[in-house]
Coordinates of C-alpha atoms in Angstrom, one line a residue:
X1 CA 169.7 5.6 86.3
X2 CA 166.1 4.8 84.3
X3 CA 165.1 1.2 84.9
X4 CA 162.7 -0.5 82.6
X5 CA 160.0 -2.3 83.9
X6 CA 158.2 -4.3 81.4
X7 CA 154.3 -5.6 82.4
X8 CA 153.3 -9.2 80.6
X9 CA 149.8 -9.1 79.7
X10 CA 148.1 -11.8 77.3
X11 CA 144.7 -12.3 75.8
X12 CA 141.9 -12.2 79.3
X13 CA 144.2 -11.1 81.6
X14 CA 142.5 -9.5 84.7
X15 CA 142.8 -5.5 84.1
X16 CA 143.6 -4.7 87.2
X17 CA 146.6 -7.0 87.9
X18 CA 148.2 -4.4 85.0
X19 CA 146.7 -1.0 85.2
X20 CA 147.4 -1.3 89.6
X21 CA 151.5 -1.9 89.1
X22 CA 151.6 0.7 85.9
X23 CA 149.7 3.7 88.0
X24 CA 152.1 2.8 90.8
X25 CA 155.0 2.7 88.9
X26 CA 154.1 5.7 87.0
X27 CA 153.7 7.7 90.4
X28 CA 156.6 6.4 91.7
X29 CA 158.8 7.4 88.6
X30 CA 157.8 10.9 89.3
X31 CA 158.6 11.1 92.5
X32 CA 162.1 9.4 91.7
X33 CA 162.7 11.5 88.3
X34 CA 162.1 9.7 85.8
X35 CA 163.4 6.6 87.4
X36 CA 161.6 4.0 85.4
X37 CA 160.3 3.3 81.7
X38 CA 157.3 1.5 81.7
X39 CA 156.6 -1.0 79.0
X40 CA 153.0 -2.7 78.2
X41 CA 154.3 -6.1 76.7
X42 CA 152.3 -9.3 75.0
X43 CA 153.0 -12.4 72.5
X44 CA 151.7 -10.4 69.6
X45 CA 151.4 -6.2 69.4
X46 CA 148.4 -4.8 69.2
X47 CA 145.5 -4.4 71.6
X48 CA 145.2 -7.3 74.2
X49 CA 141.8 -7.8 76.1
X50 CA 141.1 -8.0 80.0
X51 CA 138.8 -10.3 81.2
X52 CA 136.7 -6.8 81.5
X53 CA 136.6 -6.3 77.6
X54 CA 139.0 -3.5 78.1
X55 CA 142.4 -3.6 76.1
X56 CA 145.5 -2.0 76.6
X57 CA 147.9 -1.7 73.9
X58 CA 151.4 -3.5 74.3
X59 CA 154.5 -4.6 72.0
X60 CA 155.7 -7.6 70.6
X61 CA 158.2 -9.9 73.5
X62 CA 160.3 -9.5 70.3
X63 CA 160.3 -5.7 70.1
X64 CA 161.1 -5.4 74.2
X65 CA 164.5 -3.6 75.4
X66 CA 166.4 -5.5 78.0
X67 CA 164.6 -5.1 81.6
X68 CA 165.4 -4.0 85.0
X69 CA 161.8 -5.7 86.1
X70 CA 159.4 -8.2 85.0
X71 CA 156.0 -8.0 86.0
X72 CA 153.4 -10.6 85.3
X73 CA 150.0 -10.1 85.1
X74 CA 146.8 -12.3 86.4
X75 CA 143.5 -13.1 85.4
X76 CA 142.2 -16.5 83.8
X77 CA 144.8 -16.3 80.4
X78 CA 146.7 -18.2 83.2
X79 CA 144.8 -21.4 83.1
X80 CA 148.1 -23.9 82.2
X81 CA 146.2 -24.6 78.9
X82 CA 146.1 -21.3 77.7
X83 CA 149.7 -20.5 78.2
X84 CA 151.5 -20.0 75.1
X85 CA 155.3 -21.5 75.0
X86 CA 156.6 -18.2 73.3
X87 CA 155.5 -16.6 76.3
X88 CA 156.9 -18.9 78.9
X89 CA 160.7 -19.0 76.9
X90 CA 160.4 -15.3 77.3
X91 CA 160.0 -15.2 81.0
X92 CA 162.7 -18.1 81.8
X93 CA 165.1 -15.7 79.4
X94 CA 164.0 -12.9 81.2
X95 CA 164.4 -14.5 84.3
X96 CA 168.2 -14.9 83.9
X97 CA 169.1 -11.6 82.2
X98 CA 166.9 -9.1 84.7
X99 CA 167.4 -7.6 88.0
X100 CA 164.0 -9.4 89.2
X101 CA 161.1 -11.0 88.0
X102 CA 157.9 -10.5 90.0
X103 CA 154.1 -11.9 89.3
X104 CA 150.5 -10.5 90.4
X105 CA 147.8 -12.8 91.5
X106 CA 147.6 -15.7 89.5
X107 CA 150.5 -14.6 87.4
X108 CA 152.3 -16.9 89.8
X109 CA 151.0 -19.7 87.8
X110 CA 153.1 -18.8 84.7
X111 CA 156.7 -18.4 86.8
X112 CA 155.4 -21.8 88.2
X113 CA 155.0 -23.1 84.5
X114 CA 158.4 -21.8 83.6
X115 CA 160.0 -23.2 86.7
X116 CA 161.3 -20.3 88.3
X117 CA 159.6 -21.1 91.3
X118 CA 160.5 -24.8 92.1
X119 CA 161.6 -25.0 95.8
X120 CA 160.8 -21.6 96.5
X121 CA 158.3 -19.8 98.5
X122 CA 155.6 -18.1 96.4
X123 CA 152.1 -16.6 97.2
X124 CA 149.0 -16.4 94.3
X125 CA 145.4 -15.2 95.2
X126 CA 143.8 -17.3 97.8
X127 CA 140.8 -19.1 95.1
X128 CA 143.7 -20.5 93.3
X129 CA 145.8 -21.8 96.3
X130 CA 144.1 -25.2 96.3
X131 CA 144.9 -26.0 92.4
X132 CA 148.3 -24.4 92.9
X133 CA 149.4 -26.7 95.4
X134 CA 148.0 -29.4 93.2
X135 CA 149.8 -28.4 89.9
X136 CA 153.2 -27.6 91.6
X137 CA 154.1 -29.7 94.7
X138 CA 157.5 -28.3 94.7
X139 CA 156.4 -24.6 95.0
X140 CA 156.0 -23.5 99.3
X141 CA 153.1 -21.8 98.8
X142 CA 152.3 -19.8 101.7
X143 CA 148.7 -18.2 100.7
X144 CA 148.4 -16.0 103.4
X145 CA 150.8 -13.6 102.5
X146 CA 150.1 -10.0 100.4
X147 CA 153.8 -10.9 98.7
X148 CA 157.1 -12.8 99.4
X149 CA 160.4 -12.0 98.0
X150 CA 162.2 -15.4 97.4
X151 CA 165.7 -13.8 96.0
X152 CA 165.0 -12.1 92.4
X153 CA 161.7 -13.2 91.9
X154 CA 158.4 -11.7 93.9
X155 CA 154.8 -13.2 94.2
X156 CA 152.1 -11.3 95.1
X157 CA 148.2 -11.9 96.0
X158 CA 145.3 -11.3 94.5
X159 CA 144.5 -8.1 92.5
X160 CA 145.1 -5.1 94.7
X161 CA 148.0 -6.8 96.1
X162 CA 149.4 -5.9 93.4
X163 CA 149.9 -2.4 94.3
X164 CA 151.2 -3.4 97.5
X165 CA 154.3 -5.5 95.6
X166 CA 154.8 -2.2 93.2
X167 CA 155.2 -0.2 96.3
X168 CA 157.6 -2.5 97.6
X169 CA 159.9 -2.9 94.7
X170 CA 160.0 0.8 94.2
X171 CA 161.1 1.6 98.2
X172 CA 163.7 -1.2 97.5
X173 CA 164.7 0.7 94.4
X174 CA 164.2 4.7 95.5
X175 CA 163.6 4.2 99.0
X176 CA 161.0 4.2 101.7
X177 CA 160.4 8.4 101.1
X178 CA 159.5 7.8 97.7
X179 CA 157.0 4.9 97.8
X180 CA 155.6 6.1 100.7
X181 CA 154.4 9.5 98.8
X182 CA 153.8 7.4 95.8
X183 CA 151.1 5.6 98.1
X184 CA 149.6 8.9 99.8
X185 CA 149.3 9.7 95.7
X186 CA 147.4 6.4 95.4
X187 CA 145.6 7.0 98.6
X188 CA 146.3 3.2 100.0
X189 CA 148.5 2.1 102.8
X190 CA 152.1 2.2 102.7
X191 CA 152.6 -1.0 104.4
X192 CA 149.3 -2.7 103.9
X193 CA 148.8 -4.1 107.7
X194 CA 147.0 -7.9 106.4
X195 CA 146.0 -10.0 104.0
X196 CA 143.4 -10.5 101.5
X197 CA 144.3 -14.2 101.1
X198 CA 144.3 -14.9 104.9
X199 CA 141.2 -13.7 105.6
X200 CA 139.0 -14.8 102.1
X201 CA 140.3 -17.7 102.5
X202 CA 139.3 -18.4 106.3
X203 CA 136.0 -17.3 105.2
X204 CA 135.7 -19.8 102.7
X205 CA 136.2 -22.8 105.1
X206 CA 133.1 -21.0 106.8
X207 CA 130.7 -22.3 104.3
X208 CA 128.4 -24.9 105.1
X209 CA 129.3 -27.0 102.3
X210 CA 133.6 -26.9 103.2
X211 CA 134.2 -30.1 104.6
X212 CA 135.9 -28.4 107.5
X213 CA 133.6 -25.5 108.1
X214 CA 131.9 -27.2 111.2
X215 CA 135.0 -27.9 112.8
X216 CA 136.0 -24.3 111.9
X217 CA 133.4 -23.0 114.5
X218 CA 134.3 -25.5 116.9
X219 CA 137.5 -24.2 116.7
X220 CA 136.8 -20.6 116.7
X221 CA 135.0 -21.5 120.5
X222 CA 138.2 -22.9 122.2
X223 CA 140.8 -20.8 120.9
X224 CA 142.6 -20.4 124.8
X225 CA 142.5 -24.1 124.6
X226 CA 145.3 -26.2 123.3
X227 CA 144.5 -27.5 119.3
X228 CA 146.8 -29.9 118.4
X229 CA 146.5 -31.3 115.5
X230 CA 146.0 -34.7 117.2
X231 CA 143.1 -33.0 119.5
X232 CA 141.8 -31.6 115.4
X233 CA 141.9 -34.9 113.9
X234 CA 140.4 -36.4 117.3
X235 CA 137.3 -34.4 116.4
X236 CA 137.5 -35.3 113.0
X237 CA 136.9 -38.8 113.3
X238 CA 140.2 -38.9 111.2
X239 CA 144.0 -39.9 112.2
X240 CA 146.2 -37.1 112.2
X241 CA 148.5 -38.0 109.1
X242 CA 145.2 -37.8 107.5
X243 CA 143.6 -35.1 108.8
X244 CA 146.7 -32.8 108.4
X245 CA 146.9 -34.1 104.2
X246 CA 143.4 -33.8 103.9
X247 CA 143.2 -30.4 105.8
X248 CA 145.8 -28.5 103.5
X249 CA 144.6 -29.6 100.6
X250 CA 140.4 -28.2 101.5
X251 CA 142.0 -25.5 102.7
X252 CA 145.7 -24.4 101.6
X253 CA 146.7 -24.3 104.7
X254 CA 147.7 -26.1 107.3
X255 CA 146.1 -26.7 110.5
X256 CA 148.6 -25.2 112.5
X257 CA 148.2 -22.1 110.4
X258 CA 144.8 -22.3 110.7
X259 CA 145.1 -22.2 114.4
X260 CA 147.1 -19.2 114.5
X261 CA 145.3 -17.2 111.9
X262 CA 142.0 -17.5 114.2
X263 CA 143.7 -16.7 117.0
X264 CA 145.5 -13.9 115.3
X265 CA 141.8 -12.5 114.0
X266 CA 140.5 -13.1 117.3
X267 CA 142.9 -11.2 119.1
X268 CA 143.4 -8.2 116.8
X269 CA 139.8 -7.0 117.8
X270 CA 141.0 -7.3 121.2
X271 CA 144.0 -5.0 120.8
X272 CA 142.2 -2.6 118.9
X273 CA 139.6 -2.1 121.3
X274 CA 142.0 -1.1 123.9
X275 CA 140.2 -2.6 126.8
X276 CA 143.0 -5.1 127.9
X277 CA 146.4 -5.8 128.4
X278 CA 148.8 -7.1 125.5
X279 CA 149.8 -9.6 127.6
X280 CA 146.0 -10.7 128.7
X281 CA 145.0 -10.9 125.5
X282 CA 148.2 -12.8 124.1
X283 CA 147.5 -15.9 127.5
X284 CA 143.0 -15.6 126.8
X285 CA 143.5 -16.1 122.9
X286 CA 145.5 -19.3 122.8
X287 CA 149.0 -17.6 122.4
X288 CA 150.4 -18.6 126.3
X289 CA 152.6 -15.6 126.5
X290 CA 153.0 -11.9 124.0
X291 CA 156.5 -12.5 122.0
X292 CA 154.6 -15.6 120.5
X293 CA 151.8 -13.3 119.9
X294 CA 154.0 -10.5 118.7
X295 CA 155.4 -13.0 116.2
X296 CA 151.9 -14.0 114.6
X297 CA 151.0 -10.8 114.4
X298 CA 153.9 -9.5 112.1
X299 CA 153.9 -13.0 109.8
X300 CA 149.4 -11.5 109.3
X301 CA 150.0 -8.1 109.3
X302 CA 153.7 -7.2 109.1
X303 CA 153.5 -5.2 112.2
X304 CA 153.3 -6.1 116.1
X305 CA 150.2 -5.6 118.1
X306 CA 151.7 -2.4 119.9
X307 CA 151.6 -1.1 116.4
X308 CA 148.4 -1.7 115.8
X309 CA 147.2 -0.5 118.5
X310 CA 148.4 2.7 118.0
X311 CA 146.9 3.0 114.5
X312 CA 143.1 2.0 115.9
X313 CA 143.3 5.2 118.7
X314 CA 145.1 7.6 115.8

């Protein structure tokens, strides 16, 4: 069976939010033979421009065969303002005819805009989490996540991650032989161990000028020390309620989260150094005993510290 996969693109779209799923899909349809017909599509045909100044060329919404897969594209055509309605009826009707509907990087914005993502987890590249969050209060945006599958529909992070949600849909298609020589074609991981979002976004609340970035350090100092979020806003000078508010939305995250993800950074240089014990490091690092550590570890990197391990001495 030949699945078509159609790619939404619009005027400023970001180039590689595209080109990354069309190579993979392209690879992957290959290695599957012939399992997929790719299709470049916009409002209007004709050539469409990337924020880059490079085009591709794509058909009219109103010229598109019925798809397996929709794939939406980033880049800042997805400021709400610049979203045209022909595009958004497209994707709801889309939505409910197709197998799955998926969105790279700040393509998540336009699913949100045509409400496909109301009460449902969703990720978007980490710069945009804050607005996000903002603009749709009933989306669970998790932004330290490559992608999340939420049913039919698929968000992804920023850019590359892109590649990582293609390689995805196609083992869930073909299985994990194909998408896994469709990646050694690519030459990226197969199961990308991390997250752009998680870390970028950690690094922004490093700045001097984040309202939170000296409490960061403070933080990063004590992590084998209890940091409740009462202990957080103690430090603060805030109360909790509003440290926790103001905290998620300076960050995108909440402190909680935060917690974990320093802990989680902290101890993966530990276990990839080899020196110590999984179970030191998981009672030194704040984590009080390894399956809690374990557990982290697979929500940041999608594999367990034992696993990681063994990839730093290969």
């Amino acid at each position: 069976m030949t699945r078509d996969i159609g790619f939404l693109i619009f005027p400023r779209f970001q180039l590689l939010d595209a080109a990354g799923p069309i190579s993979t899909f392209d690879i992957g349809s290959r290695y599957g033979q012939g399992a997929y017909r790719l299709h470049v599509l916009a409002a209007q045909a004709g050539r469409v421009e990337s924020t880059a100044g490079a085009s591709l060329d794509a058909i009219a919404l109103r010229d598109a065969p019925p798809l397996d897969t929709l794939i939406v594209a980033g880049g800042d055509g997805t400021r709400v303002a610049e979203i045209v309605a022909p595009l958004l009826d497209y994707v709801r009707e889309t939505a409910a005819s197709a197998r799955r509907v998926a969105s790279v990087c700040t393509g998540a914005f336009i699913l949100a805009e045509a409400g496909l993502l109301e009460g449902k987890r969703a990720t978007t590249h980490w710069s945009r989490t804050q607005t996000f969050a903002q603009r749709y209060p009933g989306v669970r945006l998790e932004p330290d996540r490559i992608f999340i599958k939420e049913g039919p529909v698929w968000t992804s992070a920023g850019i590359t991650a892109g590649i990582d949600l293609s390689l995805a849909l196609i083992a869930e298609d073909l299985g994990e032989e194909v998408a896994r020589r469709t990646a050694q074609q690519l030459v990226v991981y197969h199961r990308r161990p991390g997250g752009q979002s998680q870390f970028s976004a950690l690094l922004e609340m490093d700045q001097p000028q984040g309202r939170f970035g000296g409490l960061l350090g403070w933080m990063r100092e004590r992590l084998g020390e209890p940091l409740s979020v009462e202990r957080l806003a103690d430090r603060a000078a805030m109360s909790p309620r509003n440290f926790a508010r103001a905290f998620v939305a300076e960050t995108g995250v909440t402190p909680a989260r935060a917690v974990e993800r320093l802990r989680v950074e902290a101890a993966r240089e530990r276990v990839e150094a080899g020196a110590e014990t999984i179970d030191e490091i998981a009672i030194t690092s704040g984590f009080g005993e390894p399956e809690r550590m374990r557990r982290a570890f697979v929500r940041a990197f999608g594999q367990p510290p034992q696993a990681l391990r063994r990839s730093a001495r290969g």
